Amino acid sequence: MSLNGINFDDDYKNLKSKQDNKTAGQSPQDGRKISISFRNNEVNLNASQVQNNAQSSGDISALLSKRGSADSTSNISVQKQSASTKKDTYVSNGENQADSSTEVHSSSYQKTADTKKTSSKTKDEEIQQKISPEDYTVEGLKKQYPPDRYNVIDNHGQITVTDKATGKKILKVFSEKGFTYIDEFDEKGKSKLFSKYDKNGNLYSYRVNNGEEVFPLVETLYADICAKNSFGLPTTGKDILKHIKQITPENVVEILEAYKKKGETLEEAINSEWGLDKKVKEQILAHIKKCLEEHYGFDKNYKNDNSRVTNEYYQGANYSVVQKGDVIEITNKDTGKKSRIDFNKLLKGADIKQAVELKSIIQKLPGEVLEDMAVECTNISSEGGFLTNWLLKTFSTGWMGVSGHYSPFDDKISLNNYDSATIVHELGHAIDNRNILKYSTQSEEFKKVFEEEMKAYEAAGNQRYDGTYRAVPNYCTANEQEMFAECYTMLMFGKPGSSSSELILQYFPKTLEMCKQILQETRNRPPEERH
């Protein structure tokens, strides 16, 4: 088997033969406490903490999304589909995946409550695992819903099926970007099952009663990773390599985001799974990385021999930018000066998705910006949550809507928004920071020009940005440091680069010229005085 050029045949065979031979002396390292055993065509989960949730929701995702302490107070049995319905199990690239001994299906299963109290059984909504898209065209639906009883109406590509006698909606179907969406309604006209199918007709995701979106592939991978052997020890599902192949450039981001809701990233789950061979882990992550690179457009062989900043406010030098694997080589063609950025160092700490997304953005930045980054920045990562700006507020209060943060103590940039303007803005702070807390914009000359133009700005009835409301166009007025960062972004990207461009040009033209002067003086200094 080959995953986009990655050969898994040998490792897949070895993995299948090793999984059930773990010694009783081994112990899990990742803290998983839910007990899952796989025998024949049955999956048994013993978890008291998920009993009530599972009995009420009828959703397999409710079972697999919780890791409760195992006991014998509840026994939830998930039956695989019968042989007659195996053709509708999860299919990837036209291949039938129904032979998986660890695959968990989200439909056609029964849940048995504690027999001491009740013997009643509930059944989940029937969810088709595979459809024929032609069955959900107007013609196809008319065959399923007789015209004497139902109306099938196409309204600009959105097909609705209604009951003639009651006028109630039965079904709504539409297609978008290669997916087919089917919305089924209950007696009250509310959505009871919203399903999404890919271009091959395979079930991609679904929602029951407008609940959380469930991805069958995510549930399958989660079951693979959480599998136990006959000793009750973690033993990665034998078909994980086959299931990983179902991750593609088209679905990789959604699958990774959905898996993250389980409490850890898929990358973390794979790396912490001690029942999986190191080589297989590397190949699985290489496949995910390759899918992400294609999705985000990262080019390992990227080359730009004429990378030059040219706009009406700034004319820069000509640079050559060459991507070689995870290293970018930057050459100033006017001076011959060379710089390099090693993504493995710059993006250390970022997860696989964050790293690939950032690489795809950074490699396309102007050579002049990349040269600044090579000197000024030690690390770029995703901090998440609510970022703060130490210059105006304490670390605990924060600013509203802050997209990024630069630390003057270690020259690290943390991001909430992954876009070139945010990265360049934060890099502007690094350039301004000559050394720890020694900002160029704190010079008497710069402060004098800035304050004079600020007085004129406020005299015209304008308000400065104070961090208590989101008024992006005046963000540059917060202080001298934010003004420089916004001016740097504008100089490197032109007028559209900064949301403050119009305001800077109208009220702070002298400050903009001072920023150009600081930029040139900074670039003329040796690296040890800049960083």
Short mmCIF file of C-alpha atoms in Angstrom, two decimals:
data_model
loop_
_atom_site.label_atom_id
_atom_site.label_comp_id
_atom_site.label_asym_id
_atom_site.label_seq_id
_atom_site.Cartn_x
_atom_site.Cartn_y
_atom_site.Cartn_z
CA MET A 1 0.00 0.00 0.00
CA SER A 2 1.25 3.47 -0.83
CA LEU A 3 0.02 6.74 0.67
CA ASN A 4 0.76 9.36 -1.96
CA GLY A 5 4.22 7.98 -2.51
CA ILE A 6 4.75 6.66 1.03
CA ASN A 7 5.01 2.85 1.15
CA PHE A 8 3.21 1.25 4.06
CA ASP A 9 3.12 -2.39 2.91
CA ASP A 10 5.87 -3.78 5.13
CA ASP A 11 4.92 -1.75 8.19
CA TYR A 12 1.24 -2.57 7.75
CA LYS A 13 2.00 -6.32 7.72
CA ASN A 14 4.31 -6.03 10.72
CA LEU A 15 1.79 -3.95 12.64
CA LYS A 16 -1.00 -6.49 12.06
CA SER A 17 1.14 -9.31 13.43
CA LYS A 18 2.43 -7.41 16.48
CA GLN A 19 -0.64 -5.69 17.91
CA ASP A 20 -2.01 -8.57 20.02
CA ASN A 21 1.37 -9.72 21.35
CA LYS A 22 1.96 -6.94 23.92
CA THR A 23 3.21 -8.23 27.27
CA ALA A 24 1.11 -7.91 30.40
CA GLY A 25 3.92 -5.95 32.05
CA GLN A 26 3.43 -2.96 29.75
CA SER A 27 1.36 0.00 30.81
CA PRO A 28 -0.26 2.89 28.99
CA GLN A 29 1.66 6.15 28.92
CA ASP A 30 -1.02 8.57 27.71
CA GLY A 31 -3.54 8.34 30.55
CA ARG A 32 -6.37 6.77 28.54
CA LYS A 33 -8.85 5.18 30.96
CA ILE A 34 -11.71 4.04 28.75
CA SER A 35 -11.76 0.28 28.24
CA ILE A 36 -12.35 -0.85 24.67
CA SER A 37 -12.07 -4.44 23.49
CA PHE A 38 -12.48 -5.81 19.99
CA ARG A 39 -13.77 -9.34 19.44
CA ASN A 40 -15.02 -10.66 16.11
CA ASN A 41 -17.61 -8.17 14.81
CA GLU A 42 -18.31 -6.45 18.11
CA VAL A 43 -16.95 -3.42 19.92
CA ASN A 44 -17.50 -3.35 23.70
CA LEU A 45 -17.04 -0.18 25.71
CA ASN A 46 -17.28 -0.21 29.52
CA ALA A 47 -17.48 3.32 30.86
CA SER A 48 -19.89 4.38 33.57
CA GLN A 49 -19.32 8.08 33.01
CA VAL A 50 -20.68 7.95 29.46
CA GLN A 51 -23.71 5.72 30.15
CA ASN A 52 -26.31 8.44 30.58
CA ASN A 53 -25.03 10.47 27.64
CA ALA A 54 -24.99 7.47 25.36
CA GLN A 55 -28.45 6.24 26.37
CA SER A 56 -30.05 9.63 25.72
CA SER A 57 -28.27 10.78 22.60
CA GLY A 58 -27.92 7.58 20.59
CA ASP A 59 -24.77 9.02 19.06
CA ILE A 60 -21.62 6.93 18.90
CA SER A 61 -19.56 10.13 18.99
CA ALA A 62 -20.83 10.72 22.54
CA LEU A 63 -19.25 7.45 23.54
CA LEU A 64 -15.94 7.91 21.81
CA SER A 65 -15.48 11.58 22.74
CA LYS A 66 -15.25 10.82 26.46
CA ARG A 67 -12.59 8.90 28.32
CA GLY A 68 -14.22 7.86 31.61
CA SER A 69 -12.94 5.51 34.29
CA ALA A 70 -13.74 1.93 33.35
CA ASP A 71 -16.04 -0.31 35.40
CA SER A 72 -18.73 -2.89 34.85
CA THR A 73 -21.83 -0.85 35.62
CA SER A 74 -22.69 -0.31 31.96
CA ASN A 75 -22.15 -2.38 28.87
CA ILE A 76 -22.69 -0.69 25.53
CA SER A 77 -22.44 -2.98 22.56
CA VAL A 78 -21.88 -1.56 19.09
CA GLN A 79 -22.64 -4.07 16.35
CA LYS A 80 -20.98 -3.87 12.94
CA GLN A 81 -23.20 -3.73 9.89
CA SER A 82 -24.34 -7.05 8.51
CA ALA A 83 -22.71 -8.52 5.44
CA SER A 84 -25.64 -7.42 3.33
CA THR A 85 -24.92 -3.76 4.11
CA LYS A 86 -21.14 -3.84 3.97
CA LYS A 87 -21.21 -2.13 0.60
CA ASP A 88 -22.34 1.02 2.41
CA THR A 89 -19.48 1.16 4.88
CA TYR A 90 -16.86 3.88 4.73
CA VAL A 91 -15.19 3.89 1.33
CA SER A 92 -12.05 5.74 0.29
CA ASN A 93 -10.97 6.17 -3.33
CA GLY A 94 -13.47 3.49 -4.33
CA GLU A 95 -11.98 0.89 -1.95
CA ASN A 96 -14.20 -1.07 0.46
CA GLN A 97 -13.01 -0.65 4.02
CA ALA A 98 -15.57 -2.98 5.62
CA ASP A 99 -13.03 -5.58 6.70
CA SER A 100 -11.63 -3.41 9.50
CA SER A 101 -11.72 -5.25 12.82
CA THR A 102 -11.55 -1.96 14.70
CA GLU A 103 -13.90 0.16 12.63
CA VAL A 104 -16.82 1.70 14.49
CA HIS A 105 -19.93 2.61 12.48
CA SER A 106 -22.19 5.44 13.46
CA SER A 107 -25.40 3.83 12.19
CA SER A 108 -27.42 0.64 12.69
CA TYR A 109 -26.25 -0.12 16.22
CA GLN A 110 -28.14 -0.97 19.39
CA LYS A 111 -27.47 0.17 22.91
CA THR A 112 -28.47 -2.13 25.78
CA ALA A 113 -29.13 -0.51 29.16
CA ASP A 114 -28.42 -2.09 32.54
CA THR A 115 -30.69 -5.17 32.60
CA LYS A 116 -31.28 -4.76 36.34
CA LYS A 117 -33.36 -1.67 35.66
CA THR A 118 -34.67 -1.92 32.10
CA SER A 119 -34.50 -4.02 29.00
CA SER A 120 -35.69 -1.30 26.63
CA LYS A 121 -33.66 -0.64 23.51
CA THR A 122 -33.19 2.51 21.47
CA LYS A 123 -31.97 2.76 17.91
CA ASP A 124 -29.91 5.51 16.32
CA GLU A 125 -31.03 7.36 13.20
CA GLU A 126 -30.37 5.38 10.03
CA ILE A 127 -27.45 7.02 8.29
CA GLN A 128 -26.54 5.96 4.80
CA GLN A 129 -22.82 5.36 4.55
CA LYS A 130 -22.81 5.70 0.76
CA ILE A 131 -25.20 7.20 -1.77
CA SER A 132 -25.49 7.47 -5.52
CA PRO A 133 -25.51 11.24 -6.22
CA GLU A 134 -27.81 10.70 -9.21
CA ASP A 135 -30.47 9.41 -6.79
CA TYR A 136 -30.60 12.90 -5.30
CA THR A 137 -31.22 14.84 -8.49
CA VAL A 138 -34.78 15.96 -9.32
CA GLU A 139 -35.26 12.91 -11.53
CA GLY A 140 -33.80 10.55 -8.95
CA LEU A 141 -35.91 11.94 -6.11
CA LYS A 142 -39.10 11.69 -8.16
CA LYS A 143 -38.44 7.96 -8.47
CA GLN A 144 -38.11 7.69 -4.70
CA TYR A 145 -41.04 9.98 -3.89
CA PRO A 146 -44.11 9.26 -6.11
CA PRO A 147 -45.51 12.42 -7.76
CA ASP A 148 -49.05 11.56 -6.62
CA ARG A 149 -47.98 11.99 -2.98
CA TYR A 150 -45.00 14.33 -3.03
CA ASN A 151 -43.81 17.56 -4.63
CA VAL A 152 -40.19 17.66 -5.77
CA ILE A 153 -39.21 21.26 -6.52
CA ASP A 154 -35.86 22.60 -7.72
CA ASN A 155 -35.29 26.20 -6.64
CA HIS A 156 -31.96 27.38 -8.10
CA GLY A 157 -30.19 24.12 -7.32
CA GLN A 158 -31.86 23.55 -3.94
CA ILE A 159 -34.26 20.62 -4.20
CA THR A 160 -37.08 20.30 -1.68
CA VAL A 161 -39.40 17.34 -1.21
CA THR A 162 -42.75 18.05 0.49
CA ASP A 163 -45.78 15.96 1.37
CA LYS A 164 -48.73 17.06 -0.80
CA ALA A 165 -51.30 16.15 1.83
CA THR A 166 -49.71 17.96 4.78
CA GLY A 167 -47.39 20.45 3.08
CA LYS A 168 -44.59 19.39 5.42
CA LYS A 169 -40.99 19.29 4.29
CA ILE A 170 -39.54 15.81 4.02
CA LEU A 171 -36.15 16.42 2.51
CA LYS A 172 -33.88 19.17 1.20
CA VAL A 173 -30.91 18.49 -1.08
CA PHE A 174 -28.24 20.76 -2.55
CA SER A 175 -24.71 20.43 -3.91
CA GLU A 176 -21.72 22.71 -3.35
CA LYS A 177 -17.99 22.37 -4.03
CA GLY A 178 -18.25 18.69 -4.89
CA PHE A 179 -20.31 17.76 -1.82
CA THR A 180 -23.94 16.64 -1.67
CA TYR A 181 -25.91 17.83 1.36
CA ILE A 182 -29.08 16.04 2.48
CA ASP A 183 -31.28 17.54 5.20
CA GLU A 184 -34.04 15.27 6.55
CA PHE A 185 -36.88 16.75 8.63
CA ASP A 186 -39.04 15.39 11.45
CA GLU A 187 -42.81 15.74 11.87
CA LYS A 188 -42.39 19.24 13.31
CA GLY A 189 -40.32 20.41 10.35
CA LYS A 190 -37.06 20.47 12.29
CA SER A 191 -33.84 19.02 10.95
CA LYS A 192 -33.33 15.52 12.36
CA LEU A 193 -30.40 14.44 10.22
CA PHE A 194 -28.11 16.63 8.12
CA SER A 195 -25.66 14.53 6.09
CA LYS A 196 -22.75 15.53 3.88
CA TYR A 197 -21.39 13.23 1.15
CA ASP A 198 -18.23 13.59 -0.91
CA LYS A 199 -17.96 13.48 -4.70
CA ASN A 200 -17.81 9.66 -4.60
CA GLY A 201 -20.98 9.45 -2.53
CA ASN A 202 -19.23 8.47 0.71
CA LEU A 203 -20.54 9.81 4.02
CA TYR A 204 -18.25 12.69 5.01
CA SER A 205 -20.01 14.07 8.08
CA TYR A 206 -23.42 14.39 9.70
CA ARG A 207 -25.40 16.20 12.39
CA VAL A 208 -28.25 14.66 14.39
CA ASN A 209 -30.94 17.10 15.61
CA ASN A 210 -28.69 20.08 14.80
CA GLY A 211 -26.05 18.74 17.17
CA GLU A 212 -22.29 18.78 16.75
CA GLU A 213 -20.92 17.75 13.38
CA VAL A 214 -19.64 14.16 13.46
CA PHE A 215 -16.96 12.88 11.08
CA PRO A 216 -17.03 9.06 10.67
CA LEU A 217 -13.34 9.03 9.74
CA VAL A 218 -12.47 10.83 12.99
CA GLU A 219 -14.47 8.31 15.01
CA THR A 220 -12.73 5.47 13.18
CA LEU A 221 -9.25 6.90 13.82
CA TYR A 222 -10.12 7.55 17.45
CA ALA A 223 -11.26 3.95 17.86
CA ASP A 224 -8.06 2.74 16.17
CA ILE A 225 -5.87 4.70 18.57
CA CYS A 226 -7.91 3.90 21.69
CA ALA A 227 -8.07 0.16 20.95
CA LYS A 228 -7.15 -2.37 23.66
CA ASN A 229 -5.81 -5.88 23.25
CA SER A 230 -7.02 -8.99 25.07
CA PHE A 231 -4.95 -7.96 28.11
CA GLY A 232 -6.72 -4.59 28.28
CA LEU A 233 -3.59 -2.75 27.16
CA PRO A 234 -3.43 -0.11 24.40
CA THR A 235 -2.89 -1.68 20.99
CA THR A 236 -3.39 0.57 17.99
CA GLY A 237 -6.06 -0.72 15.61
CA LYS A 238 -4.62 -2.94 12.91
CA ASP A 239 -6.23 -0.94 10.11
CA ILE A 240 -5.03 2.52 11.13
CA LEU A 241 -2.74 2.71 8.10
CA LYS A 242 -5.66 1.99 5.81
CA HIS A 243 -7.81 4.59 7.51
CA ILE A 244 -5.09 7.24 7.51
CA LYS A 245 -5.08 6.93 3.73
CA GLN A 246 -8.58 8.39 3.75
CA ILE A 247 -7.08 11.73 4.84
CA THR A 248 -6.65 13.82 1.70
CA PRO A 249 -5.63 17.42 0.87
CA GLU A 250 -9.34 18.20 0.58
CA ASN A 251 -10.41 16.97 4.02
CA VAL A 252 -7.21 17.13 6.08
CA VAL A 253 -7.93 20.45 7.84
CA GLU A 254 -11.48 19.53 8.86
CA ILE A 255 -10.41 16.09 10.03
CA LEU A 256 -7.58 17.50 12.15
CA GLU A 257 -9.82 20.19 13.65
CA ALA A 258 -12.56 17.66 14.42
CA TYR A 259 -10.10 15.26 16.05
CA LYS A 260 -8.73 18.09 18.18
CA LYS A 261 -12.13 18.35 19.86
CA LYS A 262 -11.45 14.93 21.39
CA GLY A 263 -9.00 16.67 23.72
CA GLU A 264 -5.74 16.30 21.83
CA THR A 265 -4.49 16.74 18.28
CA LEU A 266 -4.21 13.73 15.99
CA GLU A 267 -0.46 14.38 15.91
CA GLU A 268 -0.29 14.18 19.71
CA ALA A 269 -2.40 11.03 19.75
CA ILE A 270 -0.14 9.32 17.20
CA ASN A 271 3.08 10.38 18.93
CA SER A 272 1.89 9.26 22.37
CA GLU A 273 0.62 5.88 21.17
CA TRP A 274 3.22 3.47 22.52
CA GLY A 275 1.60 0.53 20.73
CA LEU A 276 2.62 1.99 17.36
CA ASP A 277 6.07 1.49 15.80
CA LYS A 278 8.21 4.62 15.52
CA LYS A 279 8.72 4.15 11.78
CA VAL A 280 5.00 3.81 11.18
CA LYS A 281 4.36 6.96 13.24
CA GLU A 282 6.81 8.87 11.06
CA GLN A 283 5.18 7.64 7.87
CA ILE A 284 1.68 8.48 9.11
CA LEU A 285 2.74 12.02 10.04
CA ALA A 286 4.57 12.37 6.72
CA HIS A 287 1.32 11.56 4.92
CA ILE A 288 -0.61 14.12 6.96
CA LYS A 289 2.11 16.71 6.36
CA LYS A 290 2.05 16.07 2.62
CA CYS A 291 -1.73 16.51 2.53
CA LEU A 292 -1.41 19.79 4.47
CA GLU A 293 1.32 21.09 2.16
CA GLU A 294 -0.87 20.46 -0.86
CA HIS A 295 -3.89 21.99 0.87
CA TYR A 296 -2.09 25.21 1.85
CA GLY A 297 0.02 25.42 -1.30
CA PHE A 298 3.43 25.07 0.31
CA ASP A 299 6.08 24.55 -2.38
CA LYS A 300 9.26 22.76 -1.31
CA ASN A 301 10.90 23.94 -4.53
CA TYR A 302 9.67 27.55 -4.39
CA LYS A 303 11.93 30.04 -6.16
CA ASN A 304 11.63 33.77 -6.82
CA ASP A 305 14.59 35.45 -8.54
CA ASN A 306 12.95 38.87 -8.56
CA SER A 307 11.54 39.44 -5.10
CA ARG A 308 11.37 43.19 -4.75
CA VAL A 309 9.24 45.64 -2.76
CA THR A 310 8.00 48.33 -5.11
CA ASN A 311 5.19 50.76 -4.31
CA GLU A 312 4.63 54.51 -4.32
CA TYR A 313 5.91 54.82 -0.74
CA TYR A 314 8.94 52.56 -0.86
CA GLN A 315 11.43 51.15 -3.38
CA GLY A 316 13.45 48.20 -2.07
CA ALA A 317 16.42 46.15 -3.23
CA ASN A 318 16.12 43.10 -5.46
CA TYR A 319 16.28 39.69 -3.76
CA SER A 320 16.43 36.04 -4.67
CA VAL A 321 14.34 33.67 -2.54
CA VAL A 322 14.89 29.91 -2.83
CA GLN A 323 13.12 27.21 -0.82
CA LYS A 324 15.18 24.07 -0.19
CA GLY A 325 13.18 21.61 1.88
CA ASP A 326 12.54 23.32 5.21
CA VAL A 327 15.15 26.06 4.65
CA ILE A 328 14.72 29.38 2.83
CA GLU A 329 17.82 31.00 1.37
CA ILE A 330 17.62 34.76 0.81
CA THR A 331 20.14 36.71 -1.27
CA ASN A 332 20.30 40.48 -1.69
CA LYS A 333 21.15 40.66 -5.40
CA ASP A 334 22.34 44.26 -5.06
CA THR A 335 24.87 43.58 -2.28
CA GLY A 336 25.34 39.81 -2.43
CA LYS A 337 24.45 39.47 1.27
CA LYS A 338 22.99 36.05 2.13
CA SER A 339 20.57 35.01 4.88
CA ARG A 340 18.66 31.84 5.68
CA ILE A 341 15.61 30.75 7.65
CA ASP A 342 15.34 27.23 9.03
CA PHE A 343 11.66 26.44 9.54
CA ASN A 344 12.49 23.63 11.95
CA LYS A 345 13.92 26.26 14.32
CA LEU A 346 11.67 29.20 13.50
CA LEU A 347 8.46 27.18 13.93
CA LYS A 348 9.59 24.92 16.76
CA GLY A 349 6.65 24.28 19.06
CA ALA A 350 3.98 24.67 16.38
CA ASP A 351 1.93 21.58 15.63
CA ILE A 352 2.02 20.00 12.17
CA LYS A 353 -0.97 21.97 10.85
CA GLN A 354 0.21 25.31 12.24
CA ALA A 355 3.73 24.77 10.90
CA VAL A 356 2.64 23.97 7.35
CA GLU A 357 0.17 26.86 7.24
CA LEU A 358 2.81 29.30 8.48
CA LYS A 359 5.44 27.99 6.05
CA SER A 360 3.08 28.50 3.12
CA ILE A 361 2.57 32.16 4.16
CA ILE A 362 6.16 32.99 5.09
CA GLN A 363 7.82 31.61 1.94
CA LYS A 364 5.83 34.07 -0.20
CA LEU A 365 6.82 37.17 1.78
CA PRO A 366 9.14 39.68 0.04
CA GLY A 367 12.85 38.86 0.26
CA GLU A 368 13.45 42.09 2.15
CA VAL A 369 11.00 41.01 4.86
CA LEU A 370 12.51 37.52 5.01
CA GLU A 371 15.97 39.04 5.51
CA ASP A 372 14.61 41.05 8.46
CA MET A 373 12.96 37.91 9.86
CA ALA A 374 16.19 35.92 9.60
CA VAL A 375 17.93 38.48 11.83
CA GLU A 376 15.19 39.62 14.19
CA CYS A 377 12.94 36.67 14.98
CA THR A 378 13.76 33.51 16.96
CA ASN A 379 10.39 31.78 16.93
CA ILE A 380 6.87 32.07 15.55
CA SER A 381 4.06 30.04 17.08
CA SER A 382 0.35 29.96 17.80
CA GLU A 383 -0.48 31.05 21.32
CA GLY A 384 -4.23 30.77 20.99
CA GLY A 385 -6.72 32.35 23.36
CA PHE A 386 -6.53 36.01 24.32
CA LEU A 387 -3.24 37.71 23.51
CA THR A 388 -1.95 40.72 25.41
CA ASN A 389 0.21 43.74 24.70
CA TRP A 390 2.66 44.52 27.49
CA LEU A 391 3.21 48.08 26.27
CA LEU A 392 -0.25 49.41 27.05
CA LYS A 393 -1.84 46.92 29.40
CA THR A 394 -0.73 44.42 31.99
CA PHE A 395 -0.29 40.84 30.82
CA SER A 396 -3.54 39.83 32.53
CA THR A 397 -5.91 42.33 30.92
CA GLY A 398 -5.17 42.19 27.22
CA TRP A 399 -6.50 44.08 24.22
CA MET A 400 -9.71 43.37 22.39
CA GLY A 401 -9.20 41.49 19.13
CA VAL A 402 -5.40 41.36 19.28
CA SER A 403 -4.17 39.21 16.37
CA GLY A 404 -0.57 38.75 17.43
CA HIS A 405 2.01 39.48 20.09
CA TYR A 406 5.74 40.18 20.04
CA SER A 407 7.89 39.48 23.10
CA PRO A 408 10.82 41.92 23.39
CA PHE A 409 12.54 39.62 25.88
CA ASP A 410 13.14 36.67 23.54
CA ASP A 411 12.14 38.00 20.08
CA LYS A 412 9.28 35.53 19.76
CA ILE A 413 6.07 36.16 17.84
CA SER A 414 2.79 34.54 18.91
CA LEU A 415 -0.18 34.58 16.56
CA ASN A 416 -3.94 34.26 16.72
CA ASN A 417 -4.42 35.15 13.06
CA TYR A 418 -2.38 33.41 10.39
CA ASP A 419 -1.97 36.07 7.72
CA SER A 420 0.97 37.89 6.20
CA ALA A 421 -0.05 41.35 7.47
CA THR A 422 -0.15 40.17 11.10
CA ILE A 423 3.23 38.45 10.79
CA VAL A 424 4.85 41.52 9.21
CA HIS A 425 3.28 43.86 11.78
CA GLU A 426 4.76 41.82 14.65
CA LEU A 427 8.09 41.66 12.82
CA GLY A 428 7.96 45.47 12.74
CA HIS A 429 8.02 45.44 16.54
CA ALA A 430 11.10 43.20 16.47
CA ILE A 431 12.89 45.65 14.14
CA ASP A 432 11.94 48.57 16.38
CA ASN A 433 13.31 46.74 19.43
CA ARG A 434 17.07 47.31 18.97
CA ASN A 435 17.81 45.29 22.08
CA ILE A 436 15.79 44.29 25.12
CA LEU A 437 13.40 47.20 25.75
CA LYS A 438 15.57 49.65 23.75
CA TYR A 439 13.11 50.83 21.13
CA SER A 440 14.25 53.09 18.30
CA THR A 441 10.90 54.84 18.43
CA GLN A 442 11.67 56.01 21.97
CA SER A 443 14.31 58.42 20.67
CA GLU A 444 13.62 62.09 21.37
CA GLU A 445 13.61 62.91 17.66
CA PHE A 446 10.98 60.31 16.78
CA LYS A 447 8.79 61.08 19.79
CA LYS A 448 8.80 64.79 18.96
CA VAL A 449 7.56 64.24 15.39
CA PHE A 450 5.00 61.65 16.50
CA GLU A 451 3.57 63.83 19.29
CA GLU A 452 3.30 66.91 17.06
CA GLU A 453 1.30 65.03 14.45
CA MET A 454 -0.77 63.32 17.15
CA LYS A 455 -1.85 66.71 18.52
CA ALA A 456 -3.03 67.75 15.07
CA TYR A 457 -4.84 64.40 14.68
CA GLU A 458 -6.71 64.84 17.97
CA ALA A 459 -7.38 68.53 17.29
CA ALA A 460 -9.29 67.43 14.20
CA GLY A 461 -11.73 65.58 16.47
CA ASN A 462 -10.21 62.12 16.12
CA GLN A 463 -9.79 59.58 18.91
CA ARG A 464 -6.69 57.54 19.72
CA TYR A 465 -6.85 53.78 20.04
CA ASP A 466 -6.84 52.82 23.73
CA GLY A 467 -7.39 49.07 23.55
CA THR A 468 -10.92 49.08 24.96
CA TYR A 469 -12.78 48.86 21.64
CA ARG A 470 -12.09 47.46 18.22
CA ALA A 471 -11.44 50.36 15.85
CA VAL A 472 -8.78 48.95 13.57
CA PRO A 473 -8.15 51.97 11.29
CA ASN A 474 -6.78 53.99 14.21
CA TYR A 475 -4.72 51.15 15.69
CA CYS A 476 -1.51 52.97 14.72
CA THR A 477 -2.37 55.80 17.12
CA ALA A 478 -2.01 53.62 20.23
CA ASN A 479 1.66 54.58 20.76
CA GLU A 480 4.97 55.02 18.96
CA GLN A 481 5.60 51.26 18.73
CA GLU A 482 2.27 50.47 17.08
CA MET A 483 2.78 53.38 14.69
CA PHE A 484 6.14 51.98 13.58
CA ALA A 485 4.74 48.45 13.15
CA GLU A 486 1.87 49.73 11.01
CA CYS A 487 4.18 51.95 8.95
CA TYR A 488 6.56 49.02 8.36
CA THR A 489 3.63 46.87 7.18
CA MET A 490 2.49 49.64 4.85
CA LEU A 491 5.99 50.16 3.43
CA MET A 492 6.47 46.44 2.71
CA PHE A 493 2.98 45.78 1.30
CA GLY A 494 1.89 49.15 -0.02
CA LYS A 495 -1.31 50.96 0.85
CA PRO A 496 -3.53 47.83 1.08
CA GLY A 497 -1.09 46.22 3.53
CA SER A 498 -2.17 48.18 6.59
CA SER A 499 -5.66 49.05 7.76
CA SER A 500 -4.15 52.31 9.07
CA SER A 501 -2.74 53.40 5.69
CA GLU A 502 -5.27 56.15 4.97
CA LEU A 503 -4.92 57.60 8.45
CA ILE A 504 -1.10 57.50 8.30
CA LEU A 505 -0.98 59.24 4.93
CA GLN A 506 -3.43 61.93 6.02
CA TYR A 507 -2.24 62.73 9.54
CA PHE A 508 1.25 61.21 10.01
CA PRO A 509 3.33 61.79 6.84
CA LYS A 510 6.39 63.02 8.78
CA THR A 511 6.19 60.05 11.14
CA LEU A 512 6.13 57.73 8.12
CA GLU A 513 9.35 59.30 6.84
CA MET A 514 10.93 58.87 10.26
CA CYS A 515 9.98 55.18 10.18
CA LYS A 516 11.75 54.80 6.83
CA GLN A 517 14.84 56.40 8.35
CA ILE A 518 14.77 54.09 11.39
CA LEU A 519 14.35 51.05 9.14
CA GLN A 520 17.39 51.94 7.07
CA GLU A 521 19.54 52.75 10.11
CA THR A 522 18.55 49.47 11.76
CA ARG A 523 19.40 47.41 8.69
CA ASN A 524 22.85 49.02 8.54
CA ARG A 525 23.69 47.82 12.06
CA PRO A 526 25.46 44.49 12.65
CA PRO A 527 23.13 41.62 13.68
CA GLU A 528 24.36 41.60 17.29
CA GLU A 529 23.09 45.17 17.74
CA ARG A 530 19.70 44.35 16.23
CA HIS A 531 18.87 41.15 18.04
#
